[in-house]
CSV table of C-alpha atoms and ligand atoms in Angstrom, one decimal:
chain,number,residue,atom,x,y,z
A,284,MET,CA,146.9,82.2,14.3
A,285,THR,CA,150.6,81.3,15.7
A,286,HIS,CA,153.4,83.4,13.7
A,287,ALA,CA,154.5,79.8,12.2
A,288,GLN,CA,151.2,78.9,10.5
A,289,SER,CA,150.7,82.8,9.1
A,290,ALA,CA,154.7,82.5,7.7
A,291,GLN,CA,153.3,79.2,6.1
A,292,LEU,CA,150.2,80.3,4.4
A,293,LYS,CA,152.0,83.3,3.0
A,294,GLU,CA,154.5,80.9,1.6
A,295,LEU,CA,151.6,79.8,-0.6
A,296,VAL,CA,150.2,83.2,-1.1
A,297,ARG,CA,153.9,83.9,-2.8
A,298,TYR,CA,153.2,80.7,-4.7
A,299,GLY,CA,149.5,82.1,-5.8
A,300,ILE,CA,150.7,85.0,-7.0
A,301,LEU,CA,153.0,83.4,-9.9
A,302,ALA,CA,149.7,83.0,-12.1
A,303,PRO,CA,148.3,84.2,-14.7
A,304,SER,CA,145.9,87.1,-14.8
A,305,SER,CA,143.9,88.9,-17.5
A,306,HIS,CA,146.0,92.0,-19.0
A,307,ASN,CA,148.2,90.9,-15.8
A,308,THR,CA,145.9,93.0,-13.8
A,309,GLN,CA,146.4,90.3,-10.8
A,310,CYS,CA,143.2,91.4,-9.3
A,311,TRP,CA,143.7,89.6,-5.9
A,312,PRO,CA,143.8,90.5,-2.7
A,313,PHE,CA,144.4,88.1,0.0
A,314,HIS,CA,142.9,87.2,3.1
A,315,LEU,CA,145.1,84.6,5.4
A,316,GLU,CA,142.6,82.8,8.3
A,317,GLU,CA,143.0,80.6,10.8
A,318,GLN,CA,144.0,77.1,8.3
A,319,ALA,CA,142.8,78.6,5.6
A,320,ILE,CA,142.9,81.1,2.4
A,321,SER,CA,140.6,83.6,0.8
A,322,ILE,CA,141.5,84.8,-2.6
A,323,LEU,CA,138.7,88.0,-3.0
A,324,PRO,CA,137.8,89.5,-6.0
A,325,ASP,CA,139.8,93.1,-6.9
A,326,LEU,CA,136.9,95.1,-8.8
A,327,SER,CA,139.6,98.1,-9.3
A,328,ARG,CA,141.1,95.9,-11.4
A,329,ARG,CA,138.3,94.6,-13.8
A,330,CYS,CA,139.0,95.5,-17.0
A,331,PRO,CA,135.2,96.2,-18.2
A,332,VAL,CA,135.8,96.5,-21.9
A,333,VAL,CA,137.3,93.3,-22.4
A,334,ASP,CA,135.8,91.8,-19.9
A,335,PRO,CA,132.7,92.9,-18.6
A,336,ASP,CA,130.8,90.0,-17.0
A,337,GLY,CA,133.8,89.4,-14.9
A,338,HIS,CA,134.6,85.8,-16.1
A,339,HIS,CA,138.3,86.9,-16.8
A,340,LEU,CA,138.6,88.0,-13.1
A,341,TYR,CA,137.3,84.7,-12.0
A,342,VAL,CA,139.5,82.5,-14.0
A,343,SER,CA,142.4,84.6,-12.9
A,344,LEU,CA,140.9,84.0,-9.4
A,345,GLY,CA,140.7,80.1,-10.7
A,346,CYS,CA,144.6,80.2,-11.7
A,347,ALA,CA,145.9,82.3,-8.1
A,348,ALA,CA,143.8,79.4,-6.4
A,349,GLU,CA,145.4,76.4,-8.3
A,350,ASN,CA,149.0,77.2,-7.7
A,351,ILE,CA,147.9,77.3,-3.9
A,352,LEU,CA,146.6,73.6,-3.9
A,353,GLN,CA,149.8,72.7,-6.1
A,354,ALA,CA,152.0,74.5,-3.4
A,355,ALA,CA,150.0,73.6,-0.1
A,356,LYS,CA,150.5,69.4,-1.5
A,357,ALA,CA,154.1,70.0,-1.0
A,358,GLN,CA,154.3,72.0,2.0
A,359,GLY,CA,151.6,68.8,3.5
A,360,LEU,CA,148.5,70.1,3.4
A,361,SER,CA,145.7,69.5,0.8
A,362,GLY,CA,143.5,72.3,0.0
A,363,GLN,CA,139.2,72.4,0.0
A,364,VAL,CA,138.3,75.0,-2.5
A,365,THR,CA,134.9,76.5,-2.2
A,366,PHE,CA,132.7,79.0,-2.9
A,367,ASP,CA,129.9,81.3,-2.0
A,368,ASP,CA,128.5,82.9,-5.0
A,369,MET,CA,125.9,84.8,-2.1
A,370,SER,CA,128.8,86.0,0.3
A,371,ASN,CA,131.8,88.8,-1.5
A,372,GLY,CA,132.9,86.6,-4.3
A,373,ALA,CA,135.6,84.9,-2.8
A,374,VAL,CA,137.3,81.8,-3.5
A,375,ARG,CA,138.3,80.3,-0.1
A,376,ILE,CA,140.8,77.7,0.4
A,377,SER,CA,140.8,75.1,3.9
A,378,PHE,CA,143.2,73.1,4.3
A,379,THR,CA,143.7,69.7,6.7
A,380,PRO,CA,147.2,68.0,6.7
A,381,CYS,CA,148.4,65.6,4.0
A,382,GLU,CA,151.4,63.5,2.6
A,383,VAL,CA,153.9,65.6,1.6
A,384,GLU,CA,153.5,65.4,-2.1
A,385,ALA,CA,155.6,67.9,-4.5
A,386,THR,CA,154.4,67.4,-7.7
A,387,PRO,CA,156.0,67.9,-11.3
A,388,LEU,CA,153.1,70.3,-11.7
A,389,PHE,CA,154.4,72.2,-8.1
A,390,GLU,CA,158.2,72.2,-9.6
A,391,ALA,CA,156.9,74.2,-12.9
A,392,ILE,CA,154.9,76.8,-10.9
A,393,ALA,CA,158.0,79.2,-10.8
A,394,GLN,CA,158.6,78.6,-14.9
A,395,ARG,CA,155.6,78.8,-16.3
A,396,GLN,CA,154.9,81.3,-18.0
A,397,CYS,CA,152.4,82.4,-21.4
A,398,SER,CA,154.6,82.8,-24.6
A,399,ARG,CA,153.7,85.4,-27.1
A,400,THR,CA,156.1,84.0,-29.9
A,401,GLU,CA,156.9,81.4,-33.0
A,402,TYR,CA,156.6,77.8,-31.7
A,403,ASP,CA,158.7,75.2,-33.5
A,404,GLY,CA,155.8,73.8,-35.6
A,405,GLN,CA,156.4,70.4,-34.4
A,406,PRO,CA,153.4,68.2,-33.7
A,407,LEU,CA,153.1,66.2,-29.6
A,408,THR,CA,153.3,63.3,-29.1
A,409,PRO,CA,149.6,61.0,-28.0
A,410,GLU,CA,151.3,60.9,-25.0
A,411,GLU,CA,152.0,64.7,-23.9
A,412,LEU,CA,148.3,65.3,-25.4
A,413,ALA,CA,146.8,62.8,-23.1
A,414,LEU,CA,148.5,64.2,-19.9
A,415,LEU,CA,147.7,68.1,-21.2
A,416,THR,CA,144.0,66.8,-21.7
A,417,ALA,CA,143.6,65.0,-18.5
A,418,ALA,CA,145.4,68.1,-17.0
A,419,GLY,CA,143.1,70.8,-18.4
A,420,THR,CA,140.0,68.8,-17.2
A,421,GLY,CA,138.1,69.6,-14.3
A,422,ALA,CA,134.6,69.3,-12.6
A,423,GLY,CA,132.0,70.7,-15.1
A,424,VAL,CA,134.7,71.6,-17.1
A,425,ARG,CA,136.3,69.9,-20.7
A,426,VAL,CA,139.0,71.2,-22.8
A,427,VAL,CA,138.9,70.3,-26.8
A,428,MET,CA,142.5,69.5,-28.0
A,429,LEU,CA,142.9,70.9,-32.0
A,430,THR,CA,145.9,69.4,-33.8
A,431,GLN,CA,144.3,69.4,-37.3
A,432,PRO,CA,145.1,71.8,-39.4
A,433,ASP,CA,141.8,72.8,-40.9
A,434,LEU,CA,140.2,72.8,-37.3
A,435,MET,CA,143.4,75.3,-36.2
A,436,LYS,CA,142.4,78.0,-39.6
A,437,THR,CA,138.5,78.0,-38.3
A,438,VAL,CA,140.0,79.0,-34.9
A,439,LEU,CA,142.2,81.7,-37.2
A,440,ASP,CA,140.0,83.2,-38.9
A,441,TYR,CA,137.9,83.9,-34.8
A,442,VAL,CA,140.8,85.4,-33.8
A,443,VAL,CA,141.4,87.7,-36.9
A,444,LYS,CA,137.8,88.7,-36.4
A,445,GLY,CA,138.2,89.2,-32.7
A,446,ASN,CA,141.1,91.1,-32.9
A,447,THR,CA,139.9,93.1,-35.9
A,448,ALA,CA,137.0,94.3,-33.8
A,449,GLN,CA,139.0,94.7,-30.9
A,450,ILE,CA,141.5,96.9,-32.7
A,451,ASN,CA,138.8,99.1,-33.6
A,452,ASN,CA,136.9,99.4,-30.3
A,453,PRO,CA,138.5,103.0,-29.2
A,454,ALA,CA,137.3,102.1,-26.0
A,455,PHE,CA,139.2,98.5,-25.6
A,456,VAL,CA,142.7,100.3,-27.1
A,457,LYS,CA,142.2,102.8,-24.2
A,458,GLU,CA,142.0,99.8,-21.7
A,459,LEU,CA,144.9,97.6,-22.8
A,460,LYS,CA,147.1,100.4,-23.0
A,461,SER,CA,146.5,101.7,-19.6
A,462,TRP,CA,147.9,98.2,-18.7
A,463,ILE,CA,150.9,98.8,-21.0
A,464,ARG,CA,154.5,99.0,-19.5
A,465,PHE,CA,156.3,100.2,-22.0
A,466,ASN,CA,159.8,100.2,-20.6
A,467,ASN,CA,161.1,98.0,-17.5
A,468,SER,CA,161.3,101.0,-15.0
A,469,GLU,CA,157.3,101.4,-15.0
A,470,ALA,CA,157.5,97.8,-15.0
A,471,GLU,CA,159.7,97.3,-12.1
A,472,GLN,CA,157.8,100.3,-10.4
A,473,LYS,CA,154.4,98.8,-10.5
A,474,GLY,CA,154.7,95.3,-11.0
A,475,ASP,CA,152.2,94.3,-12.9
A,476,GLY,CA,150.7,94.8,-16.8
A,477,LEU,CA,152.1,93.8,-19.8
A,478,SER,CA,155.9,94.8,-20.2
A,479,VAL,CA,156.4,94.6,-23.6
A,480,SER,CA,159.4,92.9,-23.3
A,481,THR,CA,157.4,90.0,-22.1
A,482,SER,CA,156.0,89.9,-26.2
A,483,GLY,CA,159.9,90.6,-27.8
A,484,ASN,CA,159.3,94.2,-28.1
A,485,PRO,CA,161.6,96.9,-27.8
A,486,SER,CA,161.8,99.6,-24.3
A,487,LEU,CA,160.3,102.4,-24.9
A,488,PRO,CA,159.9,106.0,-23.0
A,489,ARG,CA,156.0,106.3,-22.1
A,490,TRP,CA,156.2,109.8,-24.0
A,491,LEU,CA,157.6,107.8,-26.9
A,492,GLY,CA,155.2,104.7,-26.6
A,493,ASN,CA,152.5,106.8,-25.9
A,494,LEU,CA,153.1,108.0,-29.4
A,495,ILE,CA,153.5,105.1,-31.7
A,496,PHE,CA,151.4,102.7,-29.9
A,497,PRO,CA,148.6,104.2,-32.5
A,498,LEU,CA,150.6,103.9,-35.3
A,499,ILE,CA,152.0,100.9,-34.8
A,500,PHE,CA,148.9,98.3,-33.1
A,501,LYS,CA,146.8,97.8,-36.3
A,502,ALA,CA,144.7,94.9,-37.0
A,503,GLN,CA,146.3,93.5,-40.6
A,504,PRO,CA,150.0,93.5,-38.6
A,505,GLU,CA,148.5,91.9,-35.6
A,506,ASN,CA,146.4,89.0,-37.6
A,507,GLU,CA,149.0,87.9,-39.5
A,508,LYS,CA,151.3,88.0,-36.7
A,509,TYR,CA,148.5,85.5,-35.2
A,510,ALA,CA,148.7,83.2,-38.2
A,511,ARG,CA,152.3,83.1,-38.1
A,512,GLN,CA,152.0,82.1,-34.4
A,513,ILE,CA,149.3,80.0,-34.8
A,514,ARG,CA,150.5,77.9,-38.0
A,515,SER,CA,153.7,77.6,-35.6
A,516,SER,CA,152.0,75.5,-32.8
A,517,ALA,CA,151.3,72.3,-32.2
A,518,GLY,CA,147.4,72.7,-31.5
A,519,ILE,CA,145.2,74.7,-30.0
A,520,ALA,CA,143.3,73.8,-26.9
A,521,VAL,CA,139.5,75.5,-26.2
A,522,PHE,CA,138.2,75.3,-22.2
A,523,VAL,CA,134.5,74.9,-21.7
A,524,SER,CA,132.6,75.3,-19.2
A,525,GLU,CA,129.0,73.5,-18.5
A,526,HIS,CA,127.7,75.9,-17.0
A,527,ASP,CA,127.9,80.3,-17.4
A,528,ASP,CA,128.6,81.1,-13.8
A,529,ARG,CA,131.1,81.6,-11.3
A,530,ALA,CA,131.7,78.9,-10.1
A,531,HIS,CA,131.9,77.2,-13.5
A,532,TRP,CA,135.0,80.1,-14.2
A,533,ILE,CA,136.6,79.6,-10.9
A,534,GLU,CA,137.0,75.6,-12.1
A,535,VAL,CA,138.2,77.2,-16.1
A,536,GLY,CA,141.2,78.8,-14.2
A,537,ARG,CA,142.0,75.5,-12.6
A,538,CYS,CA,142.0,73.8,-15.2
A,539,TYR,CA,143.8,76.1,-17.4
A,540,GLU,CA,146.8,77.0,-15.0
A,541,ARG,CA,147.0,72.6,-14.6
A,542,PHE,CA,147.4,72.7,-18.3
A,543,ALA,CA,150.4,75.2,-18.1
A,544,LEU,CA,151.9,73.8,-15.6
A,545,GLN,CA,151.6,70.2,-16.9
A,546,SER,CA,152.9,71.8,-20.3
A,547,THR,CA,155.9,73.4,-18.4
A,548,ALA,CA,156.7,70.3,-17.0
A,549,LEU,CA,157.0,68.9,-20.2
A,550,GLY,CA,158.8,71.5,-22.0
A,551,ILE,CA,156.0,72.4,-24.0
A,552,ARG,CA,155.0,76.3,-23.7
A,553,ASN,CA,151.4,78.1,-24.1
A,554,ALA,CA,149.7,81.4,-25.3
A,555,LEU,CA,146.2,82.5,-24.5
A,556,LEU,CA,144.2,83.9,-27.7
A,557,ASN,CA,141.2,84.7,-26.5
A,558,GLN,CA,139.9,87.2,-29.2
A,559,PRO,CA,136.4,84.7,-30.2
A,560,VAL,CA,135.7,84.4,-26.7
A,561,GLU,CA,135.9,88.2,-25.6
A,562,GLU,CA,133.9,89.6,-28.3
A,563,ALA,CA,130.5,87.9,-27.5
A,564,GLY,CA,128.8,88.6,-30.4
A,565,LEU,CA,131.5,86.2,-31.8
A,566,ARG,CA,130.9,83.7,-29.4
A,567,PRO,CA,128.1,81.6,-30.6
A,568,ASN,CA,129.3,81.1,-33.6
A,569,PHE,CA,132.7,80.1,-32.6
A,570,ALA,CA,131.3,77.2,-30.5
A,571,LYS,CA,128.8,76.4,-33.5
A,572,VAL,CA,131.6,76.2,-36.1
A,573,LEU,CA,133.7,73.5,-33.8
A,574,GLY,CA,130.5,71.7,-32.7
A,575,LEU,CA,130.6,72.3,-29.3
A,576,GLU,CA,127.4,71.7,-28.5
A,577,THR,CA,127.1,72.5,-25.2
A,578,GLY,CA,128.3,75.4,-22.6
A,579,ARG,CA,130.5,78.6,-23.2
A,580,PRO,CA,134.0,78.4,-25.2
A,581,ASP,CA,136.3,80.2,-21.9
A,582,LEU,CA,139.9,79.7,-23.0
A,583,VAL,CA,141.7,79.9,-26.3
A,584,VAL,CA,145.2,78.8,-26.0
A,585,ARG,CA,147.8,77.5,-28.6
A,586,PHE,CA,150.6,75.4,-27.9
A,587,GLY,CA,153.8,73.9,-28.5
A,588,ARG,CA,157.8,74.1,-28.0
A,589,GLY,CA,159.5,77.3,-28.0
A,590,PRO,CA,161.9,80.0,-27.0
A,591,LYS,CA,161.7,81.2,-23.7
A,592,MET,CA,160.8,84.6,-23.6
A,593,PRO,CA,161.5,87.4,-20.8
A,594,GLY,CA,158.9,87.1,-17.8
A,595,SER,CA,156.5,89.0,-16.4
A,596,LEU,CA,156.4,91.3,-13.0
A,597,ARG,CA,154.3,90.7,-10.0
A,598,ARG,CA,153.0,92.9,-6.7
A,599,SER,CA,154.9,92.2,-3.1
A,600,PRO,CA,152.6,89.6,-1.5
A,601,GLU,CA,152.6,92.0,1.2
A,602,ALA,CA,151.0,94.1,-1.2
A,603,VAL,CA,148.0,91.7,-1.9
A,604,LEU,CA,147.7,90.5,1.5
A,605,VAL,CA,144.7,92.2,3.1
B,839,LIG,C1,141.7,84.5,-17.6
B,839,LIG,C2,142.7,84.9,-18.9
B,839,LIG,C3,142.6,86.1,-20.1
B,839,LIG,C4,144.0,85.9,-20.6
B,839,LIG,N1,144.3,86.5,-22.1
B,839,LIG,C5,144.6,86.7,-23.3
B,839,LIG,C6,144.8,87.2,-24.5
B,839,LIG,O1,143.0,86.9,-25.1
B,839,LIG,N2,145.9,87.0,-25.2
B,839,LIG,C7,146.9,87.5,-24.0
B,839,LIG,O2,148.1,87.1,-24.7
B,839,LIG,N3,147.5,86.7,-23.0
B,839,LIG,C8,146.8,86.7,-22.4
B,839,LIG,N4,146.5,86.6,-20.4
B,839,LIG,C9,147.8,86.1,-20.5
B,839,LIG,C10,147.8,87.3,-19.5
B,839,LIG,O3,148.2,88.3,-20.1
B,839,LIG,C11,148.5,87.0,-18.5
B,839,LIG,O4,149.1,86.0,-17.7
B,839,LIG,C12,149.8,87.5,-18.0
B,839,LIG,O5,150.3,89.1,-18.5
B,839,LIG,C13,151.0,87.4,-16.5
B,839,LIG,O6,151.5,87.1,-17.6
B,839,LIG,P1,152.6,85.2,-17.5
B,839,LIG,O7,150.8,84.3,-17.7
B,839,LIG,O8,153.7,85.2,-18.6
B,839,LIG,O9,152.7,85.3,-15.8
B,839,LIG,C14,145.3,85.3,-20.1
B,839,LIG,C15,145.1,85.6,-18.9
B,839,LIG,C16,144.1,85.2,-18.2
B,839,LIG,C17,143.9,84.2,-17.0
């Protein structure tokens, strides 16, 4: 590989790492090859409690793959994604030349964020909803858009059930806490994890954060916060895959990332509320009450217009190249 080719692929990795990942684990070393990038699963960054089957890890790899595909087009490269379930679990993107096209989705990559705040309660237009639906649909993955208040209330009921179960599970809380960055210097030093500032919470020294976290991270106030957030949203999107396997989880990630980029391009915010699909015991009933006759509900995403929140940090491209 020439120096110019490797510089071009590194530039694409720079866009890949801006993707969302579960708990901002950035569970993705990237390997550069001749005309290709492989995204490997970093099993040391898995979250076995919230993500026992590796679903979120592969959805995160799919999000990174989609960013790379969008950025590649802007450089005149068309990417082809392949996944071999029998090999090392890598998502491979190979490139061939194409017309240069800087899409609105590409332009949105650096602006996209999960905005964990209240939105303005206003509905979206049918055109906006149609654009989001188109962006969030893929091969064997559909997105169900819920805007009726009764259906959004049903989702809230399941968020509350899931959230209560998770907060009452010491293993879940321990895992979550290990990814919380209680202050800016901690967040900057690690370059990963959930910085408290992204949720609008104050910075604390680690010792104080450790002390306060169990006192404030309680089911009732968290559930009340989710109720306010859902009531302020224009709608909720549920991503559903036809088959419950890694190839489909990657496709879910690609669909969610396109949805998030399209919404960013339209000035619409989004945030995930995955409790109903993370708690495996709730998932079948959640699918049933929403009338989803087939498939696995993969992600639950609220959307609407609202303020921009502080951004989350990333490790450097050099730190994730292998
Ligand atoms: C598969 C997956 C699951 C996620 N689940 C949740 C969730 O349940 N709640 C939440 O607040 N954020 C969730 N997130 C968002 C991540 O925490 C977020 O992407 C990460 O902190 C980086 O922040 P950013 O997306 O604003 O760049 C999830 C992200 C992914 C990719």
